[in-house]
Structures are given as C-alpha cells and as structure tokens.
Amino acid sequence: AQSVAQPEDQVNVAEGNPLTVKCTYSVSGNPYLFWYVQYPNRGLQFLLKYITGDNLVKGSYGFEAEFNKSQTSFHLKKPSALVSDSALYFCAVRDILGLTGRRALTFGSGTRLQVQP
Amino acid sequence: DAMVIQNPRYQVTQFGKPVTLSCSQTLNHNVMYWYQQKSSQAPKLLFHYYDKDFNNEADTPDNFQSRRPNTSFCFLDIRSPGLGDAAMYLCATSRKPGQGDTEAFFGQGTRLTVV
C-alpha cells in the first residue's frame, strides 16, 4: 500500500519568515500527491497537487510545494508566513483501494502550523 | 458556487440512538467518500461510492452504513452510536479517473457528539 509520512507534529514560525512543512511518500508507480489545510471545526481545503510536470507546484494562498523524486519528498513551503496560515496541514497520496483498483486519498498524520505574530 | 454541503454541522445524539448525517454536492462528481476524523488525526476512509457501486473499507465497523439515492446525495447512517464514534465526519467527492481534476473536494464536516 502507498503511504505518506509527516515527521513533524507541529511547526512554529514567526510571521514574515519562510515556512516548510515536511512530507515524504512511499508509492509503487507514479505518485499523485496533494496538500490540504484544515481550520478548526472545518473541512479540508485543497491547496495544491503534483501529478506530473514541473517539480515546483504553486497553489492557493501563496503556498508551493517541491516534488523531489530522489528523496521521495513533497514539502510544502511559503516564502513569508502569515498568522492566518496557522492551521492543520495534511499531505496525501492517491492510494489504490484493495482489489477494486479504485483510488482515494490516504492522509499523513498532519502537521500543526503555528505562526507567531 | 459548486460545492459539497454537509448537514448538520454539529450533531448531538444519544448513546445507541440511530443517527444520519447527510451530504449533497453540486459538482456532479461520480465518486463520493465518507471519512472519519478523530481529534485532529488523519481522516480515515470509511467507504466510498463509485457511481452506485458501494465500496466498504475492510476495517469499517458494521455499525456504519451508507446510502446514495442519486448522484447528488449521500448519507451516513450510524445504527447504534457509541462514545467512540464521536468524531468529525467528512464527506468528499471526486471525478472518475481520467475525467480531469484528480483532487477530492471536501464538505465542511459534521461534528458528532455522543452523550
């Protein structure tokens, strides 16, 4: 089965500083990778995805992610953090479901980003 | 705007009393999913519909059932909620593979409390 790991439970960064939220993956075949953000008591909002093409993917709210095949990583980045970026971030891989061959998202454990004023 | 809508946002139910959560979508997506999320943990897939084809995850308890009467609506039924079923329930949709966007679109979730 495919999997994704987020090694940091929490990331703290000062407002205005760059931020990185780490994600590594394990897949057989070509990876479909995603980042989602979740605010308290809300659903998940799609930020960006990597399917194919350029390794640097740009998404919503100024976020970007870099796909690195050799390191099997897909880290989320932003050049200048905002207090409003404080939320829970999930990395996900599109996983194959059992014998059906269908696909659904399998999520990492999540990383809480705290941006201090 | 096209979207995924879950009702209610907050649901309180009694231990053992059946409860139904609903999800509707205006995206006309073929695939609908139900995820369970506890305490800011990773969402866990319960089951999904591929059109009318229901697919249960192997470790989803029998207590959880689902119905999809048409493309737009999907329901999650919990037959006898236990205290351990208190969680955020997330509905999501996506297109069939090969039909464009590959990401899933999520509703705002229903937070279920069992008393």
Tab-separated table of N, CA, C and O in Angstrom, chain B:
chain	number	residue	atom	x	y	z
B	1	ASP	N	-21.847	28.871	-6.130
B	1	ASP	CA	-20.652	28.100	-6.402
B	1	ASP	C	-20.931	26.617	-6.195
B	1	ASP	O	-21.650	26.236	-5.281
B	2	ALA	N	-20.347	25.819	-7.084
B	2	ALA	CA	-20.459	24.370	-6.903
B	2	ALA	C	-19.723	23.965	-5.648
B	2	ALA	O	-18.644	24.468	-5.361
B	3	MET	N	-20.321	23.034	-4.908
B	3	MET	CA	-19.704	22.704	-3.646
B	3	MET	C	-20.236	21.407	-3.062
B	3	MET	O	-21.130	20.780	-3.624
B	4	VAL	N	-19.648	21.044	-1.936
B	4	VAL	CA	-20.075	19.886	-1.155
B	4	VAL	C	-20.636	20.416	0.163
B	4	VAL	O	-19.952	21.171	0.857
B	5	ILE	N	-21.865	20.031	0.465
B	5	ILE	CA	-22.549	20.586	1.638
B	5	ILE	C	-22.907	19.463	2.590
B	5	ILE	O	-23.512	18.466	2.179
B	6	GLN	N	-22.535	19.633	3.836
B	6	GLN	CA	-22.872	18.641	4.846
B	6	GLN	C	-23.825	19.242	5.868
B	6	GLN	O	-23.629	20.379	6.319
B	7	ASN	N	-24.814	18.459	6.227
B	7	ASN	CA	-25.768	18.862	7.252
B	7	ASN	C	-26.024	17.735	8.245
B	7	ASN	O	-26.070	16.568	7.849
B	8	PRO	N	-26.196	18.076	9.504
B	8	PRO	CA	-25.929	19.393	10.074
B	8	PRO	C	-24.425	19.590	10.301
B	8	PRO	O	-23.651	18.674	10.106
B	9	ARG	N	-24.007	20.765	10.694
B	9	ARG	CA	-22.596	20.990	11.024
B	9	ARG	C	-22.240	20.354	12.362
B	9	ARG	O	-21.138	19.868	12.561
B	10	TYR	N	-23.193	20.390	13.279
B	10	TYR	CA	-22.998	19.794	14.602
B	10	TYR	C	-24.208	18.920	14.908
B	10	TYR	O	-25.341	19.338	14.705
B	11	GLN	N	-23.930	17.713	15.387
B	11	GLN	CA	-24.998	16.770	15.710
B	11	GLN	C	-24.704	16.139	17.060
B	11	GLN	O	-23.607	15.617	17.272
B	12	VAL	N	-25.682	16.217	17.944
B	12	VAL	CA	-25.576	15.538	19.233
B	12	VAL	C	-26.582	14.405	19.228
B	12	VAL	O	-27.756	14.612	18.911
B	13	THR	N	-26.138	13.210	19.572
B	13	THR	CA	-27.036	12.068	19.617
B	13	THR	C	-26.807	11.287	20.900
B	13	THR	O	-25.737	11.387	21.515
B	14	GLN	N	-27.803	10.527	21.270
B	14	GLN	CA	-27.685	9.717	22.475
B	14	GLN	C	-27.004	8.388	22.155
B	14	GLN	O	-27.127	7.845	21.048
B	15	PHE	N	-26.332	7.876	23.122
B	15	PHE	CA	-25.700	6.568	23.024
B	15	PHE	C	-26.747	5.555	22.543
B	15	PHE	O	-27.805	5.411	23.141
B	16	GLY	N	-26.429	4.846	21.457
B	16	GLY	CA	-27.307	3.809	20.958
B	16	GLY	C	-28.450	4.275	20.083
B	16	GLY	O	-29.164	3.445	19.501
B	17	LYS	N	-28.658	5.570	19.930
B	17	LYS	CA	-29.766	6.073	19.132
B	17	LYS	C	-29.292	6.309	17.699
B	17	LYS	O	-28.343	7.076	17.469
B	18	PRO	N	-29.967	5.704	16.723
B	18	PRO	CA	-29.527	5.846	15.331
B	18	PRO	C	-29.449	7.308	14.901
B	18	PRO	O	-30.290	8.124	15.298
B	19	VAL	N	-28.467	7.603	14.093
B	19	VAL	CA	-28.290	8.969	13.602
B	19	VAL	C	-27.884	8.918	12.136
B	19	VAL	O	-27.199	7.984	11.694
B	20	THR	N	-28.335	9.916	11.396
B	20	THR	CA	-27.996	10.018	9.973
B	20	THR	C	-27.366	11.363	9.691
B	20	THR	O	-27.887	12.402	10.090
B	21	LEU	N	-26.249	11.325	8.991
B	21	LEU	CA	-25.583	12.533	8.523
B	21	LEU	C	-25.757	12.606	7.009
B	21	LEU	O	-25.708	11.584	6.331
B	22	SER	N	-25.907	13.833	6.509
B	22	SER	CA	-26.164	13.956	5.077
B	22	SER	C	-25.104	14.780	4.370
B	22	SER	O	-24.435	15.624	4.976
B	23	CYS	N	-24.980	14.510	3.089
B	23	CYS	CA	-24.025	15.202	2.239
B	23	CYS	C	-24.656	15.383	0.875
B	23	CYS	O	-25.242	14.441	0.328
B	24	SER	N	-24.530	16.584	0.332
B	24	SER	CA	-25.001	16.817	-1.028
B	24	SER	C	-23.905	17.539	-1.801
B	24	SER	O	-23.073	18.225	-1.223
B	25	GLN	N	-23.947	17.369	-3.118
B	25	GLN	CA	-22.925	18.003	-3.943
B	25	GLN	C	-23.541	18.526	-5.234
B	25	GLN	O	-24.458	17.921	-5.793
B	26	THR	N	-23.021	19.664	-5.665
B	26	THR	CA	-23.462	20.257	-6.923
B	26	THR	C	-22.374	20.164	-7.980
B	26	THR	O	-22.455	20.828	-9.013
B	27	LEU	N	-21.357	19.357	-7.706
B	27	LEU	CA	-20.228	19.224	-8.623
B	27	LEU	C	-20.466	18.165	-9.693
B	27	LEU	O	-19.688	18.048	-10.629
B	28	ASN	N	-21.504	17.365	-9.506
B	28	ASN	CA	-21.823	16.271	-10.423
B	28	ASN	C	-20.678	15.257	-10.524
B	28	ASN	O	-20.437	14.684	-11.597
B	29	HIS	N	-20.006	15.045	-9.409
B	29	HIS	CA	-18.916	14.080	-9.387
B	29	HIS	C	-19.462	12.671	-9.208
B	29	HIS	O	-20.442	12.447	-8.496
B	30	ASN	N	-18.766	11.727	-9.828
B	30	ASN	CA	-19.216	10.341	-9.777
B	30	ASN	C	-18.905	9.671	-8.443
B	30	ASN	O	-19.602	8.751	-8.028
B	31	VAL	N	-17.827	10.099	-7.809
B	31	VAL	CA	-17.342	9.397	-6.633
B	31	VAL	C	-17.618	10.226	-5.381
B	31	VAL	O	-17.372	11.435	-5.368
B	32	MET	N	-18.152	9.575	-4.354
B	32	MET	CA	-18.374	10.227	-3.064
B	32	MET	C	-17.781	9.368	-1.961
B	32	MET	O	-17.862	8.134	-2.012
B	33	TYR	N	-17.186	10.035	-0.991
B	33	TYR	CA	-16.461	9.359	0.087
B	33	TYR	C	-16.988	9.822	1.443
B	33	TYR	O	-17.402	10.969	1.601
B	34	TRP	N	-16.876	8.943	2.418
B	34	TRP	CA	-17.071	9.326	3.816
B	34	TRP	C	-15.791	8.998	4.584
B	34	TRP	O	-15.278	7.875	4.530
B	35	TYR	N	-15.301	10.029	5.293
B	35	TYR	CA	-14.134	9.880	6.146
B	35	TYR	C	-14.533	10.159	7.590
B	35	TYR	O	-15.398	10.994	7.858
B	36	GLN	N	-13.859	9.489	8.507
B	36	GLN	CA	-13.996	9.769	9.940
B	36	GLN	C	-12.685	10.386	10.423
B	36	GLN	O	-11.605	9.861	10.132
B	37	GLN	N	-12.798	11.487	11.166
B	37	GLN	CA	-11.596	12.134	11.693
B	37	GLN	C	-11.756	12.367	13.189
B	37	GLN	O	-12.678	13.057	13.623
B	38	LYS	N	-10.848	11.829	13.965
B	38	LYS	CA	-10.877	11.993	15.415
B	38	LYS	C	-9.753	12.913	15.850
B	38	LYS	O	-8.614	12.748	15.414
B	39	SER	N	-10.098	13.883	16.699
B	39	SER	CA	-9.113	14.692	17.428
B	39	SER	C	-7.930	15.147	16.577
B	39	SER	O	-6.787	14.898	16.938
B	40	SER	N	-8.215	15.801	15.457
B	40	SER	CA	-7.163	16.343	14.592
B	40	SER	C	-6.208	15.287	14.078
B	40	SER	O	-5.080	15.595	13.694
B	41	GLN	N	-6.668	14.037	14.041
B	41	GLN	CA	-5.873	12.970	13.436
B	41	GLN	C	-6.114	12.960	11.938
B	41	GLN	O	-6.921	13.716	11.409
B	42	ALA	N	-5.419	12.087	11.250
B	42	ALA	CA	-5.644	11.947	9.820
B	42	ALA	C	-7.049	11.421	9.558
B	42	ALA	O	-7.528	10.529	10.260
B	43	PRO	N	-7.744	11.966	8.576
B	43	PRO	CA	-9.035	11.403	8.188
B	43	PRO	C	-8.877	9.943	7.750
B	43	PRO	O	-7.920	9.599	7.051
B	44	LYS	N	-9.836	9.126	8.169
B	44	LYS	CA	-9.798	7.699	7.857
B	44	LYS	C	-10.976	7.360	6.962
B	44	LYS	O	-12.121	7.641	7.313
B	45	LEU	N	-10.715	6.742	5.839
B	45	LEU	CA	-11.766	6.414	4.894
B	45	LEU	C	-12.654	5.309	5.451
B	45	LEU	O	-12.162	4.251	5.872
B	46	LEU	N	-13.968	5.560	5.455
B	46	LEU	CA	-14.939	4.552	5.895
B	46	LEU	C	-15.437	3.731	4.698
B	46	LEU	O	-15.461	2.509	4.736
B	47	PHE	N	-15.896	4.442	3.673
B	47	PHE	CA	-16.378	3.799	2.439
B	47	PHE	C	-16.492	4.851	1.352
B	47	PHE	O	-16.363	6.055	1.613
B	48	HIS	N	-16.740	4.361	0.145
B	48	HIS	CA	-16.966	5.303	-0.945
B	48	HIS	C	-17.920	4.696	-1.957
B	48	HIS	O	-18.082	3.471	-2.036
B	49	TYR	N	-18.552	5.562	-2.706
B	49	TYR	CA	-19.409	5.177	-3.824
B	49	TYR	C	-18.715	5.570	-5.117
B	49	TYR	O	-18.277	6.696	-5.282
B	50	TYR	N	-18.654	4.618	-6.015
B	50	TYR	CA	-18.189	4.882	-7.372
B	50	TYR	C	-19.438	4.761	-8.235
B	50	TYR	O	-19.850	3.668	-8.609
B	51	ASP	N	-20.049	5.887	-8.564
B	51	ASP	CA	-21.428	5.921	-9.077
B	51	ASP	C	-22.319	5.235	-8.038
B	51	ASP	O	-22.344	5.646	-6.884
B	52	LYS	N	-23.016	4.172	-8.396
B	52	LYS	CA	-23.870	3.491	-7.424
B	52	LYS	C	-23.174	2.312	-6.749
B	52	LYS	O	-23.771	1.636	-5.901
B	53	ASP	N	-21.976	2.071	-7.142
B	53	ASP	CA	-21.207	0.941	-6.624
B	53	ASP	C	-20.620	1.290	-5.253
B	53	ASP	O	-19.757	2.152	-5.141
B	54	PHE	N	-21.092	0.594	-4.217
B	54	PHE	CA	-20.676	0.863	-2.847
B	54	PHE	C	-19.428	0.047	-2.525
B	54	PHE	O	-19.372	-1.152	-2.814
B	55	ASN	N	-18.447	0.703	-1.899
B	55	ASN	CA	-17.193	0.048	-1.544
B	55	ASN	C	-16.867	0.327	-0.086
B	55	ASN	O	-16.571	1.462	0.283
B	56	ASN	N	-16.918	-0.721	0.718
B	56	ASN	CA	-16.677	-0.602	2.148
B	56	ASN	C	-15.207	-0.892	2.439
B	56	ASN	O	-14.641	-1.826	1.863
B	57	GLU	N	-14.600	-0.109	3.314
B	57	GLU	CA	-13.247	-0.443	3.748
B	57	GLU	C	-13.310	-1.646	4.685
B	57	GLU	O	-14.276	-1.821	5.443
B	58	ALA	N	-12.263	-2.452	4.651
B	58	ALA	CA	-12.287	-3.717	5.389
B	58	ALA	C	-12.454	-3.520	6.892
B	58	ALA	O	-13.068	-4.358	7.573
B	59	ASP	N	-11.936	-2.414	7.406
B	59	ASP	CA	-11.974	-2.215	8.856
B	59	ASP	C	-13.078	-1.268	9.303
B	59	ASP	O	-13.092	-0.822	10.458
B	60	THR	N	-14.007	-0.956	8.435
B	60	THR	CA	-15.146	-0.120	8.823
B	60	THR	C	-16.149	-0.969	9.591
B	60	THR	O	-16.601	-2.001	9.088
B	61	PRO	N	-16.516	-0.553	10.804
B	61	PRO	CA	-17.449	-1.357	11.597
B	61	PRO	C	-18.816	-1.479	10.925
B	61	PRO	O	-19.266	-0.563	10.222
B	62	ASP	N	-19.487	-2.593	11.210
B	62	ASP	CA	-20.820	-2.830	10.638
B	62	ASP	C	-21.840	-1.795	11.096
B	62	ASP	O	-22.887	-1.633	10.475
B	63	ASN	N	-21.537	-1.141	12.165
B	63	ASN	CA	-22.393	-0.103	12.728
B	63	ASN	C	-22.574	1.074	11.760
B	63	ASN	O	-23.511	1.858	11.882
B	64	PHE	N	-21.670	1.196	10.826
B	64	PHE	CA	-21.703	2.295	9.862
B	64	PHE	C	-22.239	1.788	8.533
B	64	PHE	O	-21.761	0.795	7.985
B	65	GLN	N	-23.258	2.499	8.031
B	65	GLN	CA	-23.863	2.164	6.753
B	65	GLN	C	-23.947	3.431	5.917
B	65	GLN	O	-23.806	4.542	6.437
B	66	SER	N	-24.202	3.251	4.637
B	66	SER	CA	-24.323	4.423	3.778
B	66	SER	C	-25.361	4.184	2.696
B	66	SER	O	-25.636	3.036	2.331
B	67	ARG	N	-25.933	5.261	2.220
B	67	ARG	CA	-26.906	5.229	1.123
B	67	ARG	C	-26.588	6.342	0.154
B	67	ARG	O	-26.187	7.429	0.566
B	68	ARG	N	-26.772	6.058	-1.114
B	68	ARG	CA	-26.623	7.091	-2.123
B	68	ARG	C	-27.807	6.982	-3.087
B	68	ARG	O	-27.738	6.289	-4.093
B	69	PRO	N	-28.884	7.701	-2.792
B	69	PRO	CA	-30.096	7.569	-3.617
B	69	PRO	C	-29.951	8.154	-5.009
B	69	PRO	O	-30.675	7.730	-5.924
B	70	ASN	N	-29.068	9.100	-5.189
B	70	ASN	CA	-28.822	9.683	-6.511
B	70	ASN	C	-27.419	10.282	-6.531
B	70	ASN	O	-26.707	10.236	-5.524
B	71	THR	N	-27.041	10.857	-7.651
B	71	THR	CA	-25.679	11.384	-7.793
B	71	THR	C	-25.376	12.465	-6.772
B	71	THR	O	-24.243	12.588	-6.305
B	72	SER	N	-26.383	13.252	-6.421
B	72	SER	CA	-26.144	14.449	-5.612
B	72	SER	C	-26.066	14.194	-4.115
B	72	SER	O	-25.465	14.981	-3.393
B	73	PHE	N	-26.707	13.141	-3.639
B	73	PHE	CA	-26.831	12.954	-2.196
B	73	PHE	C	-26.179	11.658	-1.727
B	73	PHE	O	-26.226	10.634	-2.410
B	74	CYS	N	-25.634	11.743	-0.513
B	74	CYS	CA	-25.077	10.554	0.116
B	74	CYS	C	-25.304	10.688	1.618
B	74	CYS	O	-25.152	11.783	2.180
B	75	PHE	N	-25.676	9.579	2.262
B	75	PHE	CA	-25.979	9.596	3.680
B	75	PHE	C	-25.080	8.617	4.424
B	75	PHE	O	-24.734	7.547	3.903
B	76	LEU	N	-24.743	9.006	5.637
B	76	LEU	CA	-24.017	8.125	6.546
B	76	LEU	C	-24.945	7.801	7.700
B	76	LEU	O	-25.427	8.709	8.392
B	77	ASP	N	-25.222	6.519	7.890
B	77	ASP	CA	-26.083	6.071	8.973
B	77	ASP	C	-25.233	5.357	10.016
B	77	ASP	O	-24.493	4.430	9.678
B	78	ILE	N	-25.382	5.774	11.250
B	78	ILE	CA	-24.729	5.076	12.352
B	78	ILE	C	-25.840	4.426	13.160
B	78	ILE	O	-26.650	5.120	13.773
B	79	ARG	N	-25.886	3.111	13.157
B	79	ARG	CA	-27.062	2.398	13.666
B	79	ARG	C	-27.159	2.478	15.178
B	79	ARG	O	-28.254	2.623	15.732
B	80	SER	N	-26.062	2.356	15.864
B	80	SER	CA	-26.052	2.395	17.322
B	80	SER	C	-24.771	3.085	17.777
B	80	SER	O	-23.756	2.430	18.075
B	81	PRO	N	-24.819	4.418	17.794
B	81	PRO	CA	-23.584	5.161	18.093
B	81	PRO	C	-23.060	4.860	19.489
B	81	PRO	O	-23.824	4.834	20.470
B	82	GLY	N	-21.760	4.641	19.555
B	82	GLY	CA	-21.088	4.511	20.834
B	82	GLY	C	-20.252	5.745	21.102
B	82	GLY	O	-20.071	6.597	20.226
B	83	LEU	N	-19.749	5.826	22.328
B	83	LEU	CA	-18.955	7.001	22.688
B	83	LEU	C	-17.723	7.125	21.788
B	83	LEU	O	-17.267	8.234	21.482
B	84	GLY	N	-17.213	6.012	21.331
B	84	GLY	CA	-16.043	6.007	20.468
B	84	GLY	C	-16.313	6.484	19.059
B	84	GLY	O	-15.367	6.675	18.287
B	85	ASP	N	-17.568	6.691	18.726
B	85	ASP	CA	-17.919	7.173	17.386
B	85	ASP	C	-17.975	8.689	17.318
B	85	ASP	O	-18.198	9.254	16.233
B	86	ALA	N	-17.787	9.332	18.440
B	86	ALA	CA	-17.725	10.791	18.435
B	86	ALA	C	-16.524	11.233	17.612
B	86	ALA	O	-15.388	10.810	17.869
B	87	ALA	N	-16.774	12.044	16.615
B	87	ALA	CA	-15.714	12.428	15.682
B	87	ALA	C	-16.249	13.479	14.727
B	87	ALA	O	-17.426	13.811	14.743
B	88	MET	N	-15.366	13.960	13.871
B	88	MET	CA	-15.764	14.775	12.727
B	88	MET	C	-15.931	13.831	11.551
B	88	MET	O	-15.059	12.990	11.287
B	89	TYR	N	-17.062	13.943	10.865
B	89	TYR	CA	-17.303	13.113	9.686
B	89	TYR	C	-17.254	14.000	8.452
B	89	TYR	O	-17.958	14.999	8.349
B	90	LEU	N	-16.396	13.606	7.536
B	90	LEU	CA	-16.131	14.410	6.347
B	90	LEU	C	-16.625	13.696	5.103
B	90	LEU	O	-16.322	12.522	4.886
B	91	CYS	N	-17.379	14.412	4.305
B	91	CYS	CA	-17.821	13.919	3.014
B	91	CYS	C	-16.945	14.562	1.942
B	91	CYS	O	-16.573	15.738	2.048
B	92	ALA	N	-16.607	13.802	0.924
B	92	ALA	CA	-15.782	14.333	-0.161
B	92	ALA	C	-16.258	13.761	-1.487
B	92	ALA	O	-16.904	12.712	-1.530
B	93	THR	N	-15.939	14.457	-2.557
B	93	THR	CA	-16.285	13.984	-3.894
B	93	THR	C	-15.074	14.104	-4.804
B	93	THR	O	-14.164	14.888	-4.548
B	94	SER	N	-15.099	13.337	-5.869
B	94	SER	CA	-14.066	13.485	-6.896
B	94	SER	C	-14.613	12.954	-8.217
B	94	SER	O	-15.618	12.246	-8.258
B	95	ARG	N	-13.924	13.317	-9.269
B	95	ARG	CA	-14.285	12.790	-10.584
B	95	ARG	C	-13.768	11.368	-10.733
B	95	ARG	O	-12.902	10.929	-9.983
B	96	LYS	N	-14.286	10.689	-11.729
B	96	LYS	CA	-13.706	9.399	-12.081
B	96	LYS	C	-12.300	9.617	-12.605
B	96	LYS	O	-12.018	10.656	-13.201
B	97	PRO	N	-11.399	8.658	-12.422
B	97	PRO	CA	-10.060	8.765	-13.003
B	97	PRO	C	-10.148	8.991	-14.513
B	97	PRO	O	-10.973	8.396	-15.200
B	98	GLY	N	-9.299	9.883	-14.996
B	98	GLY	CA	-9.283	10.168	-16.424
B	98	GLY	C	-10.268	11.222	-16.852
B	98	GLY	O	-10.345	11.558	-18.037
B	99	GLN	N	-11.024	11.782	-15.897
B	99	GLN	CA	-12.016	12.782	-16.253
B	99	GLN	C	-11.616	14.184	-15.824
B	99	GLN	O	-12.459	15.051	-15.690
B	100	GLY	N	-10.344	14.396	-15.573
B	100	GLY	CA	-9.910	15.752	-15.244
B	100	GLY	C	-9.344	15.831	-13.841
B	100	GLY	O	-8.527	15.018	-13.436
B	101	ASP	N	-9.820	16.797	-13.059
B	101	ASP	CA	-9.264	17.054	-11.736
B	101	ASP	C	-9.138	15.766	-10.929
B	101	ASP	O	-10.064	14.960	-10.863
B	102	THR	N	-7.998	15.620	-10.284
B	102	THR	CA	-7.754	14.404	-9.521
B	102	THR	C	-7.960	14.612	-8.032
B	102	THR	O	-7.998	13.653	-7.288
B	103	GLU	N	-8.106	15.882	-7.615
B	103	GLU	CA	-8.219	16.094	-6.178
B	103	GLU	C	-9.639	15.839	-5.715
B	103	GLU	O	-10.586	15.838	-6.491
B	104	ALA	N	-9.762	15.622	-4.412
B	104	ALA	CA	-11.061	15.464	-3.785
B	104	ALA	C	-11.495	16.799	-3.204
B	104	ALA	O	-10.680	17.600	-2.770
B	105	PHE	N	-12.809	17.014	-3.235
B	105	PHE	CA	-13.397	18.235	-2.698
B	105	PHE	C	-14.185	17.863	-1.446
B	105	PHE	O	-15.051	16.990	-1.497
B	106	PHE	N	-13.909	18.557	-0.363
B	106	PHE	CA	-14.494	18.208	0.921
B	106	PHE	C	-15.592	19.171	1.338
B	106	PHE	O	-15.533	20.373	1.049
B	107	GLY	N	-16.567	18.627	2.061
B	107	GLY	CA	-17.532	19.461	2.756
B	107	GLY	C	-16.929	19.990	4.047
B	107	GLY	O	-15.782	19.690	4.392
B	108	GLN	N	-17.727	20.781	4.757
B	108	GLN	CA	-17.241	21.405	5.989
B	108	GLN	C	-17.233	20.445	7.165
B	108	GLN	O	-16.710	20.761	8.219
B	109	GLY	N	-17.824	19.296	6.974
B	109	GLY	CA	-17.807	18.306	8.036
B	109	GLY	C	-18.993	18.411	8.974
B	109	GLY	O	-19.629	19.471	9.106
B	110	THR	N	-19.313	17.292	9.617
B	110	THR	CA	-20.299	17.247	10.698
B	110	THR	C	-19.596	16.730	11.935
B	110	THR	O	-19.019	15.637	11.914
B	111	ARG	N	-19.641	17.524	12.985
B	111	ARG	CA	-19.037	17.075	14.237
B	111	ARG	C	-20.112	16.361	15.050
B	111	ARG	O	-21.114	16.959	15.425
B	112	LEU	N	-19.883	15.087	15.292
B	112	LEU	CA	-20.847	14.268	16.029
B	112	LEU	C	-20.402	14.111	17.472
B	112	LEU	O	-19.258	13.731	17.748
B	113	THR	N	-21.325	14.410	18.363
B	113	THR	CA	-21.120	14.197	19.796
B	113	THR	C	-22.095	13.128	20.263
B	113	THR	O	-23.289	13.176	19.914
B	114	VAL	N	-21.608	12.168	21.028
B	114	VAL	CA	-22.458	11.099	21.556
B	114	VAL	C	-22.518	11.246	23.075
B	114	VAL	O	-21.478	11.280	23.750
B	115	VAL	N	-23.741	11.363	23.584
B	115	VAL	CA	-23.898	11.581	25.035
B	115	VAL	C	-24.618	10.400	25.689
B	115	VAL	O	-25.276	9.609	25.019
